[in-house]
Amino acid sequence: MSLYLGNKLRLSVFGQSHAPAVGMTVEGLPAGEPVDLEELQRFLNRRAPGGNALSTARREEDKPRFLSGLLDDRTCGAPITAVIENHDVRSKDYEALTDVPRPGHADYTAQVKYGGSQDQRGGGAFSGRMTAPLCVAGGLCLQLLKRREISIHAHIRSIGAVEDRPFDPMGEEEQALQLLQQAEFPTLSREAGAEMGRRILQAKEEGDSLGGVVECLVTGLPAGLGGPLFDGLEGKLAAALFAIPAVKGVDFGAGFDAASMRGSEHNDPFDVCHGQIVTTSNHAGGILGGISNGMPLVFRAAFKPTPSIAKEQQSVSLSRMERTTVSVPGRHDPCVVPRAVPVVEAVAALVLLDQLL
Amino acid sequence: MSLYLGNKLRLSVFGQSHAPAVGMTVEGLPAGEPVDLEELQRFLNRRAPGGNALSTARREEDKPRFLSGLLDDRTCGAPITAVIENHDVRSKDYEALTDVPRPGHADYTAQVKYGGSQDQRGGGAFSGRMTAPLCVAGGLCLQLLKRREISIHAHIRSIGAVEDRPFDPMGEEEQALQLLQQAEFPTLSREAGAEMGRRILQAKEEGDSLGGVVECLVTGLPAGLGGPLFDGLEGKLAAALFAIPAVKGVDFGAGFDAASMRGSEHNDPFDVCHGQIVTTSNHAGGILGGISNGMPLVFRAAFKPTPSIAKEQQSVSLSRMERTTVSVPGRHDPCVVPRAVPVVEAVAALVLLDQLL
Amino acid sequence: MSLYLGNKLRLSVFGQSHAPAVGMTVEGLPAGEPVDLEELQRFLNRRAPGGNALSTARREEDKPRFLSGLLDDRTCGAPITAVIENHDVRSKDYEALTDVPRPGHADYTAQVKYGGSQDQRGGGAFSGRMTAPLCVAGGLCLQLLKRREISIHAHIRSIGAVEDRPFDPMGEEEQALQLLQQAEFPTLSREAGAEMGRRILQAKEEGDSLGGVVECLVTGLPAGLGGPLFDGLEGKLAAALFAIPAVKGVDFGAGFDAASMRGSEHNDPFDVCHGQIVTTSNHAGGILGGISNGMPLVFRAAFKPTPSIAKEQQSVSLSRMERTTVSVPGRHDPCVVPRAVPVVEAVAALVLLDQLL
Amino acid sequence: MSLYLGNKLRLSVFGQSHAPAVGMTVEGLPAGEPVDLEELQRFLNRRAPGGNALSTARREEDKPRFLSGLLDDRTCGAPITAVIENHDVRSKDYEALTDVPRPGHADYTAQVKYGGSQDQRGGGAFSGRMTAPLCVAGGLCLQLLKRREISIHAHIRSIGAVEDRPFDPMGEEEQALQLLQQAEFPTLSREAGAEMGRRILQAKEEGDSLGGVVECLVTGLPAGLGGPLFDGLEGKLAAALFAIPAVKGVDFGAGFDAASMRGSEHNDPFDVCHGQIVTTSNHAGGILGGISNGMPLVFRAAFKPTPSIAKEQQSVSLSRMERTTVSVPGRHDPCVVPRAVPVVEAVAALVLLDQLL
């Protein structure tokens, strides 16, 4: 259920939104790798809730406690387990919901799958809170990748109808990428970011929510990772990206736009540059035949709008099997996309480090 | 590399475009299931090359020989292996290409990954020909699903700029779906299909190629398949769909469009209908929280334009590390999308039967 | 490294002997299963150290804290994580050993594998302490099996040269099996047990250690579990049993003795008994062709003597690459076999429940 | 069912004894490795039936046809598939057996598992014939290991009560090992071999069969392969060895004998020899803490006597649910052990190459 099985890396994510803790075990990281726990914490803070008016009012420090796998801030070869305790839990908010499934949520499908035994409090194992341990694992991977000169950066490509400018698929300036990591609202265009913020607040005030697209750029990746058919890099990345709650679409390079291009337009011409084989455009998004070609990796993940909204919605009572209405209490992000940016980076880091090892 | 590992089903695909054969081994199908080999052949014929002016001139009968796993046209519980011999092979067409990688192809990345030992003839293990054994496996799965009243149908959603009407996410008439399977050009709108055919011929004449989108609709799937996080149905399907050569994007339900919707618009209201829980719209595409909700499954796969084009393109000589040009000889589809329709159905059948078992 | 991947059950074990904690995550248990935490604790106490003069002086309460997966003492379908904190840790005992590997231990091989970054304190991830989380997972599985009328019981078949009587492969009286679970020294013959105790104390006084054999009997298992070749029940059980530190041999039914039997002697005749197919002897140990045949499962695991002994032994200094001697301080069992009995039961429960689901 | 999933190597075995063919697909071998097909054939001939009076009268050439993965006698990186057609098939011999399961065989358990749909002809997927494709895969691996200076040799350790001398766990002379590979009856002592032959013939004349033990010695393996717990080398090897039909026990180094040794006796002292860490004895069989220590690997597999015997045995009629007798027609080895020797080598090669890659 919550197991990522890579070639070398294996990640097990556990916890529920209102269980004593969430956490993860990752194994397969090489022994002897230094881990900078402060850098990790800064990464986790990008995802942590409660930062501002645009996100949920639930406040969690998201401070992992490492139970194993580290010795003197280095990996020791044993599986690394980290636990984040759940503190600010208000389970009572959810009591009324066990009978009336929230539209757009996993309430009903979890009920069918687990026969009523599921932990529905706070979304249980389906909660966005599960991305905290994902970010612990991915944050560790990002540090190993960085030492291997591979960098992964994501930005908000769009929220609702507001678009940031796309990444240049041939690469971005280092400075622009650094800014993304520090920004409260990671967009390339400051104006777009400000407008997105306004739209999110507006939606929140209307008891509604917004979706958006996160775009990710990976540079420094060597050619030769992945393989044909079921070993393709797109498939590996997509499988992991769809594990992020609310993701409904993933595409690479020109992606869905490629479908309306001609071959002569889409094919990236090869060239030689400083003794390296490169392509002069990057519609492929860095992947040919399922294998990295040495160009920047570019992909996008589409997030649906947060299903939890204050507006009244139509649902049913499962016990009485009749129509009723529901309005979702609890504390929710009116738009998960800003907090999803580091999650996308984390998932990409996990998959790509696994391929690299 | 070519292994699909489901929960119950395991598929191993083997062969290269110009090797003695391509084939597959699938295990995990229940014992005692009848297999209709004629129905399977009709399914394979939908993918087979050489049908008309719109596809490659290579002609292969695509007739599988079953080496194991069947006894008196029933599964016997042992792994099923089927082999399709490669006959109409013209390896000479490819000799010049070993030094000059074709833009948009896996030539260069395979060279990096396999260090020059790869079988480059006809695209080797990266060839679209590998979808023939995929269709053998998927065709078997489709028969088992059909007996369990689950039907899978795909159509050409678009080719280049020409669009077919989308599937009704609440379901389609049985008759329309039947016609899709028999049509040489599987579109819901006959006019759209005719126009697509004209555009493909035009591209071919210009030495160019087209991409497109295949959309798939699955009905009869029970609620409760899949799970949260890495067990999500979207991730499982996407991982397998990206194994199809040329796929660069996959989305579910409203998909990328969901990113610009509001929660109040995207959330599908629950209702009770004939004693069943249903939703009154289907933006979720039949999946909530990674788990099927009993509504029709709807997803799309975007195919890039065929990279092999007659037009001259810029490439490099790997031995001389200098710029040169290449024009791709050989026999290629100017657009793989029509033949990809049954492949998408096959891959969906494989994943969904695996989830169901 | 520490991942058990069954068909349905997945177990991840983490921790090191002197890390903050050891623990496990198990997923795939059905939702809604009641868990009796007191019964689990009684099971864990059978393995826990510090019980008497025959085992290590290290005292750990081995009380798991469940972080996830349980709701009101029932499984909720999410992965179950339990953590056992390490308290009584004396890492200083091990400081001298990093340069001089202990004979019979993993010190040297861990050094090679992890390049000196391993956590060597208390045996790190190679410690017998890792069997505590194995027993948490297995103890849960035993409860589910019991409800399905499958019982698993092990006894000490031998320690050094002292032998207990073997299990009757056709089954044992319920009462005898119950006594095994409560006995401080689980043997079928009380005299054999008493003699084993004397020999262990004697070995301890001499600064030496003993090995032994644990035998396991499983009743109530239905016919049809397992499969041919790599799916064989023997292979699945053996793979997991060899994960227990110190196991160097595993055999099933007549096992190694079968090698000197004739077919006419070894083959178990079939018979009909109360409308069931049975065999009138059980040399097969309940498995034919890798598949359970409905008769009791019988197997043995051979444990080498504890490598940590007070006696002076020859070793080398890794830094100076010259011969030296070592005597192992720390607190160790002079014989791990008595405490290994519940571990064997736990591992068997894990594998068999996985096959059953 | 028939899938071996290593870290890097994946083997899929298919076929039934009387299906059109048996075969295998192996993937994960590095690209560019030369394959000597004549050497492979010599290896396969060591297992092939029909060689002499001691084995089954069924004659099969066991000549694999490679369908994919090789290009000019080198691996090309794609999965390698080889097929061995079944020719000398006498299915009629088995018709009477569908109702009366043979004692010691998988007839009954296959019936339960596959509900009567199994292919029972010649043992179907449970037949010793399935070891032919295992040997194709293992034979390829042996060639790669040999080039890496790792050699794997097995001998008949015992048949019935007749014992060959054991391997010297510190290593054997190259010449003695070479002779094993060429011998019709691979024993270290020629006299023991001759006596074994006599006993087999005698058992055959009496309508009976014999079991035995195969011992394997691996030299040249570097230290550091394997890992703790479920990654242990013993567990990986055992899981694969138990996939060989008729294996009922596996042990490593001193194995079951270790259980009656003292720590001071069993522990292998470390020493320095030519700048290498070695041990001065090898009771560990080359594995400490689940990880290879650079010493020769030594292990044994116990084979039960062939269940198919001419002597009349008690069985039951499944249709009438009453006692009856059965005498097994067909052509069978009175002792599978001599032909099992290369199979053990093949399986060891598969596991060890996988660990090495």
Coordinates of C-alpha atoms in Angstrom, one line a residue, chain D residues 53-207:
Chain D
A53 CA 21.2 -47.0 -17.7
L54 CA 21.1 -44.9 -14.5
S55 CA 18.7 -42.3 -15.8
T56 CA 15.3 -42.1 -17.4
A57 CA 14.8 -43.6 -20.9
R58 CA 13.3 -40.4 -22.1
R59 CA 15.7 -38.9 -24.6
E60 CA 15.8 -35.1 -25.3
E61 CA 18.5 -33.3 -27.0
D62 CA 18.0 -30.3 -24.8
K63 CA 19.2 -27.9 -27.4
P64 CA 18.1 -24.4 -26.7
R65 CA 17.0 -22.0 -29.5
F66 CA 17.7 -18.4 -28.6
L67 CA 14.8 -16.1 -29.7
S68 CA 16.2 -12.9 -28.4
G69 CA 18.8 -11.1 -26.3
L70 CA 21.9 -12.3 -28.3
L71 CA 23.5 -10.6 -31.2
D72 CA 26.5 -12.2 -32.8
D73 CA 27.0 -14.4 -29.7
R74 CA 27.0 -11.5 -27.4
T75 CA 24.4 -10.2 -25.0
C76 CA 22.7 -7.1 -26.3
G77 CA 21.1 -5.9 -23.1
A78 CA 17.6 -7.1 -24.1
P79 CA 16.0 -10.0 -22.2
I80 CA 17.4 -13.4 -23.4
T81 CA 14.8 -16.0 -24.2
A82 CA 15.7 -19.6 -25.1
V83 CA 13.3 -22.3 -25.9
I84 CA 13.8 -26.1 -25.8
E85 CA 11.2 -28.0 -27.8
N86 CA 9.7 -31.1 -26.2
H87 CA 10.0 -34.1 -28.6
D88 CA 10.0 -37.5 -27.0
V89 CA 6.7 -37.2 -25.2
R90 CA 4.5 -40.1 -24.3
S91 CA 1.5 -38.5 -22.7
K92 CA -0.6 -41.7 -22.7
D93 CA 1.5 -43.0 -19.9
Y94 CA -0.2 -40.5 -17.6
E95 CA -3.8 -40.7 -18.5
A96 CA -4.7 -43.2 -15.8
L97 CA -3.1 -41.0 -13.2
T98 CA -5.4 -38.1 -13.2
D99 CA -7.7 -39.9 -10.7
V100 CA -5.1 -41.6 -8.6
P101 CA -2.4 -39.3 -7.3
R102 CA 1.1 -40.8 -7.1
P103 CA 2.5 -40.8 -3.5
G104 CA 5.3 -38.3 -3.0
H105 CA 4.3 -36.4 -6.2
A106 CA 2.6 -33.1 -6.7
D107 CA -0.4 -34.7 -8.4
Y108 CA -2.7 -34.2 -5.4
T109 CA -1.5 -30.8 -4.4
A110 CA -1.7 -29.5 -8.0
Q111 CA -5.2 -30.9 -8.2
V112 CA -6.1 -28.8 -5.1
K113 CA -4.3 -25.7 -6.3
Y114 CA -5.5 -25.7 -9.9
G115 CA -8.9 -27.3 -9.4
G116 CA -8.3 -30.0 -11.9
S117 CA -7.2 -27.7 -14.8
Q118 CA -3.5 -28.5 -14.3
D119 CA -1.5 -30.2 -17.0
Q120 CA -0.7 -33.4 -15.3
R121 CA 1.1 -35.0 -18.3
G122 CA 4.6 -35.9 -17.3
G123 CA 4.4 -33.9 -14.1
G124 CA 3.4 -30.7 -16.0
A125 CA 5.1 -27.7 -14.5
F126 CA 6.3 -29.8 -11.6
S127 CA 8.4 -32.0 -13.7
G128 CA 12.2 -32.3 -13.4
R129 CA 12.2 -31.2 -17.0
M130 CA 11.8 -27.7 -15.8
T131 CA 15.4 -27.8 -14.6
A132 CA 16.5 -27.7 -18.3
P133 CA 15.7 -24.0 -18.7
L134 CA 17.1 -23.4 -15.2
C135 CA 20.3 -24.8 -16.6
V136 CA 20.2 -22.6 -19.6
A137 CA 20.0 -19.5 -17.4
G138 CA 22.5 -20.8 -14.9
G139 CA 24.9 -21.9 -17.7
L140 CA 24.9 -18.4 -19.1
C141 CA 25.6 -17.0 -15.6
L142 CA 28.4 -19.5 -15.0
Q143 CA 30.2 -18.1 -18.1
L144 CA 30.0 -14.6 -16.8
L145 CA 31.2 -15.7 -13.3
K146 CA 34.1 -17.6 -14.8
R147 CA 35.3 -14.5 -16.6
R148 CA 35.2 -12.8 -13.2
E149 CA 37.3 -15.7 -11.8
I150 CA 34.5 -17.2 -9.7
S151 CA 34.1 -20.9 -10.1
I152 CA 31.2 -23.1 -9.0
H153 CA 31.5 -26.9 -8.6
A154 CA 29.2 -29.4 -7.2
H155 CA 29.6 -33.1 -6.5
I156 CA 27.5 -36.0 -5.2
R157 CA 28.1 -35.9 -1.5
S158 CA 26.0 -39.0 -0.9
I159 CA 23.5 -41.3 -2.5
G160 CA 21.5 -43.5 -0.1
A161 CA 24.0 -44.7 2.5
V162 CA 27.1 -44.2 0.2
E163 CA 29.1 -41.1 0.9
D164 CA 31.7 -39.3 -1.2
R165 CA 34.3 -37.5 0.8
P166 CA 33.2 -33.9 1.6
F167 CA 34.8 -30.9 -0.2
D168 CA 37.7 -29.4 1.7
P169 CA 36.0 -26.2 2.9
M170 CA 39.3 -24.4 2.4
G171 CA 39.2 -25.2 -1.3
E172 CA 40.0 -28.0 -3.7
E173 CA 42.7 -28.5 -6.3
E174 CA 41.7 -27.1 -9.7
Q175 CA 42.3 -30.5 -11.3
A176 CA 39.9 -32.4 -9.0
L177 CA 37.2 -29.8 -9.9
Q178 CA 37.8 -30.1 -13.6
L179 CA 37.3 -33.9 -13.4
L180 CA 34.0 -33.4 -11.6
Q181 CA 32.7 -31.5 -14.6
Q182 CA 33.7 -34.2 -17.1
A183 CA 32.8 -37.3 -15.0
E184 CA 29.6 -39.2 -15.8
F185 CA 29.3 -39.6 -12.1
P186 CA 30.6 -36.5 -10.3
T187 CA 32.2 -37.7 -7.1
L188 CA 35.6 -36.9 -5.6
S189 CA 36.2 -40.5 -4.8
R190 CA 36.0 -42.8 -7.8
E191 CA 35.2 -45.8 -5.6
A192 CA 32.3 -44.0 -3.9
G193 CA 31.0 -43.1 -7.4
A194 CA 31.2 -46.7 -8.6
E195 CA 29.4 -47.9 -5.5
M196 CA 26.7 -45.3 -5.9
G197 CA 26.1 -46.5 -9.4
R198 CA 25.7 -50.1 -8.2
R199 CA 23.2 -49.1 -5.6
I200 CA 21.2 -47.1 -8.1
L201 CA 21.0 -50.0 -10.5
Q202 CA 20.0 -52.3 -7.7
A203 CA 17.2 -49.9 -6.5
K204 CA 16.0 -49.7 -10.1
E205 CA 15.8 -53.4 -10.4
E206 CA 13.8 -53.6 -7.2
G207 CA 11.4 -51.0 -8.6

